[in-house]
Amino acid sequence: MTLLVVGLSHRSAPVSVLERAALAPEARGKLLQDAVSAEPVTESAVLSTCNRIELYADVDKFHAGVAELSGLLARHSGAGLEELTPYLYVHYEDRAVHHLFSVACGLDSMVVGEGQILGQIKDALAVAQEQHTAGRLLNDLFQQALRVGKRAHSETGIDKAGQSLVTFGLEQLAAGRDVEDWARGKRALVIGAGSMSSLAATTLVRAGVGELAVANRTVERAERLVQILTEPGGTGAATGLAARAVAMTSVPEELALADIVVSCTGATGLVLAGEMVAAARDGRTAPLALLDLAMPRDIDAAVHRIEGTHLVDIESLADASADAPMAADVDKVRGIVSDEVAAFGAAQRAAHITPTVVALRTMAADVVAGEIARLDGRLPDLDDKQRAEITQTVRRVVDKLLHAPTVRVKQLASEPGGAGYADALRELFDLDPQTVAAVSRADTRADRHDARERA
């Protein structure tokens, strides 16, 4: 396994750097393609969220891989390499696996234990599969990360350690009051219709807001979200929620009516400038609460200084979450992560020897076929039944002789330091390296075909 991850997150970089390094959604596919075109990289996947950007790759050279991935992150983001370098972290092989599994469990989230990261990991895998840049290693890694994250949430109380960023942000806006008491009957404006915005809209409806407007660049997506919330059986159907979809051009008018605003778009510039918010406040005495979950930010930081407004953004959430209590179950999750990392490493090491074992059995089958053909020449009078019995007997002998060594070598190879067993097997049986490589290439083609089918 030659897994490498290079990235930065809220733990390693200030929000100002994260904002400049943020990837636009349309840039991710190009980043993945450029990564697999680089000499040391054979697979790639990118995990890009509001508070992290990480590039995962299967590389054949560590130092060249680090240099290449770092340069790619800088090239495709809005920050230069010199600016990014002090904040980048690097994990390799088992440490990289441990990092992703910890991320999947919510241990590395801004709000410990939040579960939304699982959806973001699933999206990262889907994009890599669509771009055909995820092979056996990254498919196995990300799928296992999803299973580990689900296991952590089902077997422990990690959910008690924190909430989603949406819930945590609304709690900060409520300033100690119960969110439902604070939000009940208010007018809310949600800007964006992606996964985070949809979660925000659903959370606000459950909290009892009286009216909801959803603004999005593509109005059809906003209409779809409103339909889901208000259709029979939807979150807002029972409360008689008044909800509507609006165009982004209507945001200034909606802002003047709103009591709560949540914004999370993929825009690269400000969505709500300070002047727009100030104009919306003109003549109003009711307070305006704004939650900015976008990276880079959607709402001008100058809004903090506008009287009658309360702005919570990623930066203030990071400060608030630093003092959040840790649940006792966090230790249990760390134990799960450690166990799963060991199991994943063993499985990968065992898989590494499989092409050699297949090549050995192929060679044995060729030897059997050659000897049976020679027997036909020496004993041409054998009937079909006799020939079949002899053939079956020889195959059974070979299979029994190979069974114990091949099972045992897989077990040994799965242990730490077991990578050399494949080399030993090839040397002992004088296996053709080209045959082993051909098996590996066939496996890789099958993996890529499976990835295309899943995509």
XYZ file of C-alpha atoms in Angstrom, residues 106 120 147 154 211 226 245 252 326 346 359:
11
model
C -16.217 12.859 13.296
C -19.116 14.344 2.125
C -18.377 1.597 7.174
C -24.081 2.913 15.848
C -42.039 31.130 7.022
C -39.432 23.482 -0.942
C -38.506 29.284 -3.717
C -32.253 41.822 -1.054
C -15.832 15.802 24.754
C -3.793 -6.588 6.959
C 0.516 -16.743 -10.965
